[in-house]
């Protein structure tokens, strides 16, 4: 019966259409940051040249800042004090857990990310017109980066928040860390290695939970005793 | 009846378009209402510490992406960031300096931001395109739906921020929570619209099959690739009559109800970009500038969505012509578009619904 073959054809075409649509949706969903954050990070060292954690300072754009502090001037004096912004800081760091704190730490060459503990010492400061969120992320197990090094990336995989390291003084080392350096590794669009990484993960990036944002990730490389 | 509803919708869209245009001019009017410049500056100026004592906010290094499309992606991200910063500057300039120039820049920037911004999700780009190909909508209707949806989205954003912040004195985060709720509702409705489209199409196919086997009559379509889907709702099995359908009858009766469903399902979700601009304008004491920017942005969004919907319709037209008037081919393309489009709408609704039910975003 001819109309049956036609129907099979329909299903095929429908599948193609659906695929194209989902593709379009995924790529569209990605290129769409709503919040911009300027990142400054301190790599905190404890005794024995071991990284104990990362202290972040994320400064948000004016639009997001205006939205975040709206209605939080409890005493109405026109000043947004640290105390008034404390509940906001708490909500922020608590909900960050679901997003792995947008902070991805790993030993160079390893795939697995090092586990992080919930943030401590968090606060939000308002410096008209922008707010900065400060918090410290302790590593579950302090680690000596050694010559091989540890990389710290800050990004939102869904690219809803566009994180970018500050132009100046983006990274520094806190504490005693003899012979250790922390420097920023900016992605190079032309590098062959980067191209390979993208093509490998290309298809996993489609869909609303895409990993699109990782393409914009900038890594801090921390090494100790390297030549 | 049908004609009057159609003309009503057309004039509504036209009205919205005109309203959007005039809204772009509002910044000048809005400026006239602000108080004259004081020697001590505006209240916010007075609170700010002298520039010499505040450390400048850190500047972000330009975003860079890796990979073969890295250069393009970097450019897109950097442009969006630049536009957002310019928007903020334009709103602030309305208070001081050349208000006319700042108003024009704000309107133009918002419009351009809308065009670019619509490339993201939640502006009904994929939903409206799929909807128009699933239904035998005309290009004019595709454009109409795009403008209506963008207009309703703008209205939702203004209403939400207006009611919550101006009337209820809520916090920015409460508004954000509402945006998220409305997003979920919107995606749920989109899924239902898709389901409805799919069911109507399957019912139509089933009825036709019954008619075909019952009456042993072949289905006839007009040689121009037009379809008379709408008649099915009125006269069951009428496709077996095999008459040639006039192009004017293309858009079936009662489809205004479907159009309203699509427009509402998309429009009930305010664009988060517009919400941010509105709140920012409000904190600057220029809510009306925010409203104007929102509608200028909606106009830009509508153009992008309408262009994509038209493109989708054009592709369908090409697909129809490929068959060279073969009725089976034409029928096949129509059915494919109807089922595929309905599945797409459902799929998008479902994917976005599940994504929106995820954990609350920190920012």
Coordinates of C-alpha atoms in Angstrom, one line a residue:
Chain A
X1 CA 0.0 0.0 0.0
X2 CA 1.7 3.2 -1.2
X3 CA 0.5 5.3 1.7
X4 CA 2.4 3.2 4.2
X5 CA 5.7 3.8 2.5
X6 CA 4.8 7.5 2.4
X7 CA 4.2 7.3 6.1
X8 CA 7.6 5.9 6.8
X9 CA 9.0 8.8 4.8
X10 CA 7.0 11.2 7.0
X11 CA 8.5 9.7 10.1
X12 CA 12.0 10.1 8.7
X13 CA 11.4 13.7 7.6
X14 CA 9.8 14.5 11.0
X15 CA 12.8 13.1 12.7
X16 CA 15.1 15.2 10.6
X17 CA 13.1 18.3 11.4
X18 CA 13.0 17.5 15.1
X19 CA 16.8 17.0 15.1
X20 CA 17.4 20.3 13.3
X21 CA 15.1 22.0 15.7
X22 CA 16.8 20.6 18.8
X23 CA 20.1 21.5 17.3
X24 CA 19.0 25.1 16.7
X25 CA 17.6 25.3 20.2
X26 CA 20.8 24.0 21.8
X27 CA 23.1 26.3 19.9
X28 CA 20.7 29.2 20.5
X29 CA 20.3 28.5 24.1
X30 CA 24.0 28.8 24.5
X31 CA 25.1 32.1 23.1
X32 CA 23.0 34.0 25.5
X33 CA 24.7 35.3 28.7
X34 CA 22.4 37.4 31.0
X35 CA 24.9 38.1 33.7
X36 CA 28.5 39.1 33.4
X37 CA 31.0 38.6 36.2
X38 CA 34.6 39.8 36.5
X39 CA 36.6 37.2 38.3
X40 CA 39.6 37.8 40.6
X41 CA 40.9 34.8 42.5
X42 CA 43.4 34.1 45.2
X43 CA 45.0 30.7 45.4
X44 CA 45.2 30.2 49.1
X45 CA 48.2 28.2 50.3
X46 CA 48.6 26.5 53.7
X47 CA 51.7 24.9 55.2
X48 CA 53.9 22.6 53.0
X49 CA 53.1 24.4 49.8
X50 CA 49.7 22.9 49.7
X51 CA 46.7 24.6 48.2
X52 CA 44.0 24.8 50.8
X53 CA 41.4 26.6 48.8
X54 CA 40.4 29.4 46.4
X55 CA 39.2 32.8 47.4
X56 CA 37.0 34.4 44.8
X57 CA 35.9 38.0 44.2
X58 CA 33.3 38.1 41.6
X59 CA 32.2 41.6 40.5
X60 CA 28.8 41.7 38.6
X61 CA 27.6 43.9 35.9
X62 CA 25.5 47.0 36.6
X63 CA 22.2 45.5 35.5
X64 CA 22.5 42.4 37.6
X65 CA 23.9 44.4 40.5
X66 CA 20.9 46.8 40.4
X67 CA 18.5 43.8 40.3
X68 CA 20.3 42.0 43.2
X69 CA 20.3 44.9 45.6
X70 CA 16.8 46.1 44.7
X71 CA 14.7 46.3 47.9
X72 CA 17.5 45.3 50.3
X73 CA 18.2 48.7 51.8
X74 CA 16.4 47.6 55.0
X75 CA 16.9 50.8 57.0
X76 CA 16.2 53.1 54.0
X77 CA 19.3 55.2 54.4
X78 CA 20.3 54.8 50.8
X79 CA 23.4 52.8 51.7
X80 CA 23.6 49.1 51.1
X81 CA 25.7 47.9 54.0
X82 CA 27.5 44.5 54.2
X83 CA 24.9 43.5 56.9
X84 CA 22.0 44.4 54.6
X85 CA 23.5 42.4 51.8
X86 CA 24.4 39.4 54.0
X87 CA 21.2 37.4 53.3
X88 CA 21.8 37.9 49.6
X89 CA 25.4 36.6 49.9
X90 CA 24.0 33.6 51.8
X91 CA 21.4 32.8 49.1
X92 CA 24.0 33.1 46.4
X93 CA 26.6 30.8 48.0
X94 CA 24.0 28.3 49.0
X95 CA 22.6 28.0 45.5
X96 CA 26.1 27.9 44.0
X97 CA 26.5 24.3 45.3
X98 CA 24.1 22.9 42.6
X99 CA 26.4 24.5 40.0
X100 CA 29.7 23.2 41.4
X101 CA 30.5 26.8 42.4
X102 CA 31.3 27.4 38.7
X103 CA 34.8 26.5 39.8
X104 CA 36.6 23.5 38.3
X105 CA 39.9 22.5 39.9
X106 CA 42.0 19.6 38.6
X107 CA 45.5 18.2 38.5
X108 CA 47.0 18.9 35.1
X109 CA 46.3 16.0 32.8
X110 CA 43.6 14.5 34.9
X111 CA 39.9 14.4 34.0
X112 CA 38.4 14.4 37.4
X113 CA 37.7 17.6 39.3
X114 CA 38.9 17.9 42.9
X115 CA 36.0 18.0 45.4
X116 CA 35.3 21.4 47.0
X117 CA 33.8 22.1 50.4
X118 CA 30.9 24.6 50.9
X119 CA 32.0 28.2 50.8
X120 CA 33.2 30.0 53.9
X121 CA 33.8 33.7 54.7
X122 CA 31.3 35.0 52.2
X123 CA 30.0 38.5 51.9
X124 CA 28.7 41.0 49.3
X125 CA 30.0 44.5 49.0
X126 CA 28.3 47.3 47.1
X127 CA 30.5 49.8 45.4
X128 CA 28.1 52.0 43.4
X129 CA 27.1 50.8 40.8
X130 CA 28.3 47.2 41.1
X131 CA 28.4 44.5 43.7
X132 CA 31.2 42.1 44.4
X133 CA 30.6 38.6 46.0
X134 CA 33.5 37.4 48.1
X135 CA 33.8 33.8 49.2
X136 CA 36.4 31.1 49.9
X137 CA 36.1 27.6 48.6
X138 CA 38.2 25.1 50.6
X139 CA 39.6 22.1 48.8
X140 CA 38.4 18.9 50.5
X141 CA 42.0 17.7 50.7
X142 CA 44.8 20.3 50.5
X143 CA 47.1 19.5 47.6
X144 CA 50.7 20.3 46.6
X145 CA 50.4 21.3 42.9
X146 CA 54.0 20.4 42.2
X147 CA 55.8 21.0 38.9
X148 CA 52.9 19.4 37.0
X149 CA 50.5 22.0 38.3
X150 CA 46.8 22.4 39.1
X151 CA 44.4 24.2 36.9
X152 CA 41.5 26.3 38.2
X153 CA 38.8 27.2 35.7
X154 CA 35.8 29.5 36.4
X155 CA 32.9 29.2 34.0
X156 CA 29.2 28.6 33.7
X157 CA 28.7 25.6 31.4
X158 CA 25.3 26.9 30.3
X159 CA 26.8 30.4 29.7
X160 CA 23.9 32.1 31.5
X161 CA 26.6 33.8 33.4
X162 CA 29.6 34.9 31.4
X163 CA 32.6 34.7 33.7
X164 CA 35.8 36.5 32.7
X165 CA 39.0 37.1 34.6
X166 CA 39.9 40.7 35.4
X167 CA 42.2 42.5 33.0
X168 CA 44.6 43.3 35.8
X169 CA 45.6 41.4 39.0
X170 CA 43.2 38.6 38.1
X171 CA 45.1 36.0 40.1
X172 CA 47.5 36.0 43.0
X173 CA 48.9 33.7 45.6
X174 CA 47.9 34.1 49.3
X175 CA 49.9 32.5 52.1
X176 CA 53.4 31.0 52.0
X177 CA 54.2 29.3 48.8
X178 CA 57.9 29.3 48.0
X179 CA 58.6 28.8 44.3
X180 CA 54.9 28.7 43.4
X181 CA 53.3 30.7 40.6
X182 CA 49.8 31.3 39.5
X183 CA 49.2 32.6 36.0
X184 CA 46.3 33.0 33.7
X185 CA 46.0 30.8 30.6
X186 CA 43.7 32.6 28.1
X187 CA 42.2 30.3 25.5
X188 CA 43.7 30.7 22.0
X189 CA 41.0 30.3 19.4
X190 CA 43.6 29.2 16.8
X191 CA 45.2 26.4 18.8
X192 CA 44.9 23.0 17.3
X193 CA 44.5 21.4 20.7
X194 CA 41.5 23.6 21.5
X195 CA 40.0 22.7 18.1
X196 CA 40.3 19.1 18.9
X197 CA 38.7 19.5 22.4
X198 CA 35.8 21.2 20.8
X199 CA 35.1 18.7 18.1
X200 CA 35.2 15.9 20.7
X201 CA 32.6 17.6 22.9
X202 CA 30.6 19.2 20.1
X203 CA 27.6 16.9 20.2
X204 CA 27.4 16.8 24.0
X205 CA 26.9 20.5 23.8
X206 CA 23.5 20.5 22.2
X207 CA 20.5 20.8 24.4
X208 CA 19.6 23.1 27.3
X209 CA 22.2 21.6 29.6
X210 CA 25.0 22.2 27.2
X211 CA 28.6 22.7 28.0
X212 CA 28.8 25.7 25.7
X213 CA 30.3 27.9 28.4
X214 CA 33.4 25.8 28.8
X215 CA 34.6 27.1 25.5
X216 CA 35.0 30.4 27.2
X217 CA 36.8 29.0 30.2
X218 CA 40.0 30.6 31.2
X219 CA 42.3 28.5 33.4
X220 CA 44.6 29.6 36.2
X221 CA 47.7 27.4 36.1
X222 CA 49.3 27.0 39.6
X223 CA 52.7 25.3 39.7
X224 CA 55.3 24.9 42.4
X225 CA 59.0 24.3 41.7
X226 CA 58.6 24.4 38.0
X227 CA 61.5 25.5 35.9
Chain B
X1 CA -17.1 36.3 11.8
X2 CA -13.9 34.9 10.6
X3 CA -13.0 38.1 8.7
X4 CA -13.8 40.4 11.6
X5 CA -11.5 38.4 14.0
X6 CA -8.8 38.4 11.4
X7 CA -9.0 42.1 10.9
X8 CA -9.2 42.6 14.7
X9 CA -6.0 40.7 15.1
X10 CA -4.3 42.5 12.3
X11 CA -5.2 45.9 13.7
X12 CA -4.1 44.7 17.2
X13 CA -0.7 43.8 15.7
X14 CA -0.5 47.0 13.8
X15 CA -1.4 48.9 17.0
X16 CA 1.2 47.1 19.0
X17 CA 3.8 47.9 16.3
X18 CA 2.8 51.6 16.4
X19 CA 2.8 51.6 20.2
X20 CA 6.3 50.1 20.1
X21 CA 7.5 52.8 17.7
X22 CA 6.1 55.6 19.9
X23 CA 7.5 53.9 23.0
X24 CA 10.9 54.4 21.5
X25 CA 10.3 58.1 21.5
X26 CA 9.2 58.2 25.2
X27 CA 12.6 58.7 26.7
X28 CA 12.5 62.3 25.7
X29 CA 9.1 62.8 27.3
X30 CA 10.3 60.9 30.3
X31 CA 13.2 63.2 30.7
X32 CA 10.9 66.2 30.8
X33 CA 9.4 64.9 34.0
X34 CA 12.6 64.7 36.0
X35 CA 13.5 67.5 38.3
X36 CA 15.9 70.2 37.2
X37 CA 19.6 69.5 37.9
X38 CA 20.5 70.4 41.4
X39 CA 23.8 72.0 42.4
X40 CA 24.4 69.0 44.7
X41 CA 23.7 66.4 42.0
X42 CA 21.0 63.8 42.0
X43 CA 20.5 61.8 45.2
X44 CA 22.6 58.9 44.0
X45 CA 25.4 61.2 43.0
X46 CA 25.5 62.7 46.5
X47 CA 25.9 59.3 48.1
X48 CA 28.7 58.2 46.0
X49 CA 32.1 58.8 47.5
X50 CA 34.4 61.2 45.6
X51 CA 36.1 59.3 42.7
X52 CA 39.5 59.7 44.2
X53 CA 38.5 57.5 47.2
X54 CA 36.9 54.6 45.4
X55 CA 38.9 52.0 43.7
X56 CA 37.7 51.6 40.1
X57 CA 35.6 48.4 39.5
X58 CA 37.8 45.7 37.9
X59 CA 37.5 45.4 34.2
X60 CA 37.0 42.1 32.6
X61 CA 39.5 40.9 30.0
X62 CA 37.7 40.3 26.6
X63 CA 36.0 36.9 26.6
X64 CA 37.7 34.5 24.3
X65 CA 36.5 31.1 23.1
X66 CA 38.5 28.2 21.8
X67 CA 37.6 25.9 18.9
X68 CA 37.1 26.3 15.2
X69 CA 34.2 28.8 15.8
X70 CA 36.1 30.5 18.7
X71 CA 36.6 33.8 16.9
X72 CA 33.0 34.1 15.9
X73 CA 31.7 33.0 19.4
X74 CA 34.1 35.4 21.1
X75 CA 32.8 38.2 18.9
X76 CA 29.2 37.4 19.7
X77 CA 29.8 37.3 23.4
X78 CA 31.9 40.5 23.4
X79 CA 29.4 42.3 21.3
X80 CA 26.6 41.4 23.7
X81 CA 28.6 42.6 26.6
X82 CA 29.5 45.8 24.9
X83 CA 25.8 46.4 24.0
X84 CA 24.7 45.8 27.6
X85 CA 27.3 48.3 28.9
X86 CA 26.2 50.9 26.3
X87 CA 22.6 50.4 27.4
X88 CA 23.5 51.1 31.0
X89 CA 25.4 54.2 29.9
X90 CA 22.5 55.4 27.7
X91 CA 20.0 55.1 30.6
X92 CA 22.3 57.0 32.9
X93 CA 22.9 59.7 30.3
X94 CA 19.2 60.4 30.2
X95 CA 19.6 62.0 33.7
X96 CA 22.5 64.2 32.8
X97 CA 23.8 65.6 29.6
X98 CA 22.2 65.4 26.2
X99 CA 18.8 63.8 26.8
X100 CA 17.7 63.8 23.2
X101 CA 20.9 62.1 22.0
X102 CA 20.8 59.6 24.9
X103 CA 17.2 58.8 24.2
X104 CA 17.9 58.1 20.6
X105 CA 20.9 56.0 21.5
X106 CA 18.8 54.1 24.1
X107 CA 16.0 53.4 21.6
X108 CA 18.4 52.4 18.9
X109 CA 20.5 50.2 21.2
X110 CA 17.5 48.5 22.7
X111 CA 16.2 47.8 19.2
X112 CA 19.5 46.3 18.1
X113 CA 19.8 44.4 21.4
X114 CA 16.4 42.9 20.7
X115 CA 17.4 41.7 17.3
X116 CA 20.6 40.0 18.6
X117 CA 19.0 38.9 21.9
X118 CA 16.2 37.0 20.1
X119 CA 18.8 34.5 19.0
X120 CA 18.6 33.1 22.5
X121 CA 15.9 30.9 23.9
X122 CA 12.6 31.9 25.2
X123 CA 11.6 34.4 22.5
X124 CA 9.5 31.8 20.8
X125 CA 11.7 31.7 17.7
X126 CA 11.7 28.0 17.4
X127 CA 8.2 27.6 18.7
X128 CA 6.6 30.1 16.4
X129 CA 8.6 28.8 13.4
X130 CA 7.5 25.2 14.1
X131 CA 3.9 26.3 14.8
X132 CA 3.6 28.1 11.4
X133 CA 4.9 25.2 9.5
X134 CA 2.8 22.8 11.4
X135 CA -0.3 24.8 10.5
X136 CA -1.1 26.1 7.1
X137 CA -0.3 29.6 8.2
X138 CA 0.5 32.3 5.7
X139 CA 3.6 34.5 5.8
X140 CA 1.4 37.4 7.0
X141 CA 0.1 35.4 9.9
X142 CA 3.6 34.2 10.8
X143 CA 4.7 37.9 11.0
X144 CA 1.5 38.8 12.9
X145 CA 2.1 36.0 15.5
X146 CA 5.8 37.0 15.9
X147 CA 4.8 40.6 16.6
X148 CA 2.0 39.7 18.9
X149 CA 4.2 37.3 20.9
X150 CA 7.0 39.9 21.3
X151 CA 4.5 42.6 22.3
X152 CA 2.9 40.4 24.9
X153 CA 6.3 39.4 26.2
X154 CA 7.1 43.1 26.6
X155 CA 3.9 43.8 28.4
X156 CA 4.5 40.9 30.8
X157 CA 7.9 42.2 31.7
X158 CA 6.5 45.8 32.3
X159 CA 3.6 44.5 34.2
X160 CA 5.7 42.2 36.4
X161 CA 8.3 44.8 37.3
X162 CA 5.7 47.6 37.6
X163 CA 3.4 45.7 39.9
X164 CA 6.1 44.0 42.0
X165 CA 8.6 46.8 42.4
X166 CA 6.6 50.0 42.0
X167 CA 3.4 48.8 43.7
X168 CA 4.4 46.0 46.1
X169 CA 8.0 47.2 46.9
X170 CA 9.3 43.6 46.4
X171 CA 13.0 42.8 46.1
X172 CA 14.8 42.1 42.9
X173 CA 15.1 38.5 43.8
X174 CA 11.4 38.1 44.3
X175 CA 10.9 39.4 40.7
X176 CA 13.5 36.9 39.5
X177 CA 11.7 34.1 41.2
X178 CA 8.5 35.1 39.4
X179 CA 10.3 35.2 36.1
X180 CA 11.4 31.6 36.7
X181 CA 7.8 30.6 37.6
X182 CA 6.4 32.2 34.5
X183 CA 9.1 30.5 32.5
X184 CA 8.0 27.1 33.7
X185 CA 4.3 27.9 33.0
X186 CA 5.2 29.1 29.6
X187 CA 7.1 26.0 28.7
X188 CA 4.3 23.8 30.0
X189 CA 1.8 25.7 27.8
X190 CA 4.1 25.4 24.8
X191 CA 4.1 21.6 25.4
X192 CA 0.3 21.6 25.5
X193 CA 0.1 23.6 22.3
X194 CA 2.4 21.1 20.6
X195 CA 0.3 18.2 21.9
X196 CA -2.9 19.8 20.7
X197 CA -1.4 20.3 17.2
X198 CA -0.3 16.7 17.1
X199 CA -3.7 15.4 18.2
X200 CA -5.6 17.5 15.7
X201 CA -3.3 16.3 12.9
X202 CA -3.6 12.7 13.9
X203 CA -7.3 12.9 14.1
X204 CA -7.4 14.5 10.7
X205 CA -5.3 11.7 9.2
X206 CA -7.4 9.1 10.9
X207 CA -10.6 10.6 9.6
X208 CA -9.2 10.9 6.1
X209 CA -8.2 7.2 6.2
X210 CA -11.7 6.3 7.3
X211 CA -13.1 8.4 4.5
X212 CA -10.7 6.9 2.0
X213 CA -11.6 3.3 2.8
X214 CA -15.2 4.1 3.3
X215 CA -15.9 6.1 0.1
X216 CA -13.1 4.8 -2.2
X217 CA -12.5 8.4 -3.3
X218 CA -9.0 9.8 -3.7
X219 CA -7.8 12.8 -2.0
X220 CA -7.3 15.9 -4.2
X221 CA -5.2 18.9 -3.5
X222 CA -5.0 22.1 -5.3
X223 CA -2.1 22.1 -7.7
X224 CA -0.6 25.1 -6.0
X225 CA 0.3 23.1 -3.0
X226 CA -2.4 24.6 -1.0
X227 CA -4.2 22.6 1.6
X228 CA -7.7 22.7 3.0
X229 CA -7.0 21.5 6.5
X230 CA -9.4 24.0 8.1
X231 CA -12.4 22.5 6.4
X232 CA -12.0 19.2 8.3
X233 CA -13.1 20.9 11.4
X234 CA -16.3 22.1 9.8
X235 CA -17.3 19.3 7.4
X236 CA -15.9 16.0 8.4
X237 CA -14.7 13.8 5.5
X238 CA -15.0 16.8 3.2
X239 CA -11.5 16.1 1.8
X240 CA -13.2 13.2 0.0
X241 CA -15.2 15.8 -1.9
X242 CA -12.0 16.7 -3.8
X243 CA -12.8 20.3 -4.5
X244 CA -10.1 22.9 -5.2
X245 CA -9.5 25.2 -2.4
X246 CA -9.3 29.0 -2.8
X247 CA -6.1 30.5 -1.4
X248 CA -8.2 32.9 0.7
X249 CA -9.5 29.9 2.6
X250 CA -6.0 28.7 3.5
X251 CA -6.1 29.8 7.1
X252 CA -8.8 27.7 8.6
X253 CA -11.6 29.1 10.8
X254 CA -11.2 29.1 14.5
X255 CA -7.4 29.3 14.1
X256 CA -7.5 32.6 16.0
X257 CA -7.9 30.5 19.0
X258 CA -4.7 28.6 18.2
X259 CA -2.9 31.9 17.5
X260 CA -4.0 33.2 20.9
X261 CA -2.7 30.0 22.5
X262 CA 0.7 30.3 20.8
X263 CA 1.0 34.0 21.5
X264 CA 0.1 33.5 25.2
X265 CA 2.2 30.5 25.7
X266 CA 5.2 32.3 24.4
X267 CA 4.3 35.8 25.7
X268 CA 3.6 34.9 29.3
X269 CA 7.3 34.5 29.9
X270 CA 8.9 37.9 30.2
X271 CA 12.3 38.3 28.6
X272 CA 14.9 38.3 31.4
X273 CA 16.9 40.9 29.4
X274 CA 14.0 43.2 29.4
X275 CA 13.4 42.6 33.1
X276 CA 17.0 43.6 33.9
X277 CA 16.8 46.8 31.8
X278 CA 13.5 47.7 33.5
X279 CA 14.9 47.2 37.0
X280 CA 18.0 49.1 36.1
X281 CA 16.0 52.0 34.7
X282 CA 13.8 52.0 37.8
X283 CA 16.8 52.2 40.2
X284 CA 17.9 55.2 38.1
X285 CA 14.5 56.8 38.6
X286 CA 13.6 56.4 35.0
X287 CA 11.1 53.6 34.8
X288 CA 9.5 55.1 31.7
X289 CA 12.8 54.9 29.9
X290 CA 12.9 51.2 30.8
X291 CA 9.4 50.7 29.4
X292 CA 10.4 52.4 26.2
X293 CA 13.5 50.3 26.0
X294 CA 11.5 47.2 26.6
X295 CA 9.2 47.8 23.7
X296 CA 12.0 48.9 21.4
X297 CA 13.6 45.6 22.3
X298 CA 10.4 43.7 21.6
X299 CA 10.2 45.3 18.2
X300 CA 13.7 44.0 17.5
X301 CA 12.9 40.6 18.8
X302 CA 9.7 40.4 16.7
X303 CA 11.7 41.2 13.6
X304 CA 14.2 38.3 14.2
X305 CA 11.4 35.9 15.1
X306 CA 9.3 37.0 12.1
X307 CA 12.3 36.6 9.8
X308 CA 12.9 33.0 11.0
X309 CA 9.2 32.1 10.8
X310 CA 9.1 33.4 7.2
X311 CA 12.2 31.4 6.4
X312 CA 10.6 28.3 7.8
X313 CA 7.5 29.0 5.6
X314 CA 9.7 29.6 2.6
X315 CA 11.5 26.2 3.1
X316 CA 8.1 24.5 3.2
X317 CA 7.1 26.3 0.0
X318 CA 10.3 25.1 -1.6
X319 CA 9.6 21.5 -0.4
X320 CA 6.1 21.7 -1.8
X321 CA 7.4 22.9 -5.2
X322 CA 10.0 20.1 -5.4
X323 CA 7.3 17.7 -6.1
X324 CA 6.2 19.5 -9.2
X325 CA 2.5 19.4 -8.4
X326 CA 2.5 15.7 -7.6
X327 CA -0.5 15.4 -5.2
X328 CA 1.1 12.6 -3.2
X329 CA 4.2 14.6 -2.7
X330 CA 2.3 17.7 -1.7
X331 CA 0.3 15.7 0.7
X332 CA 3.4 14.1 2.1
X333 CA 5.1 17.4 2.7
X334 CA 2.0 18.8 4.4
X335 CA 1.7 15.9 6.7
X336 CA 5.4 15.9 7.5
X337 CA 5.3 19.5 8.3
X338 CA 2.2 19.2 10.4
X339 CA 3.5 16.2 12.4
X340 CA 7.1 17.3 12.5
X341 CA 6.2 20.8 13.5
X342 CA 3.8 19.6 16.3
X343 CA 6.5 17.2 17.6
X344 CA 9.0 20.1 17.6
X345 CA 6.8 22.4 19.6
X346 CA 6.2 19.5 22.0
X347 CA 9.9 18.6 22.2
X348 CA 11.0 22.2 22.8
X349 CA 8.3 22.7 25.4
X350 CA 9.3 19.5 27.2
X351 CA 13.1 20.1 27.1
X352 CA 12.8 23.6 28.3
X353 CA 10.2 22.7 30.9
X354 CA 12.5 20.0 32.4
X355 CA 15.4 22.5 32.3
X356 CA 13.4 25.2 34.0
X357 CA 12.5 22.8 36.8
X358 CA 16.2 22.4 37.7
X359 CA 17.8 24.0 40.8
X360 CA 17.4 27.7 41.3
X361 CA 20.2 29.7 39.8
X362 CA 22.4 31.7 42.2
X363 CA 22.5 34.7 40.0

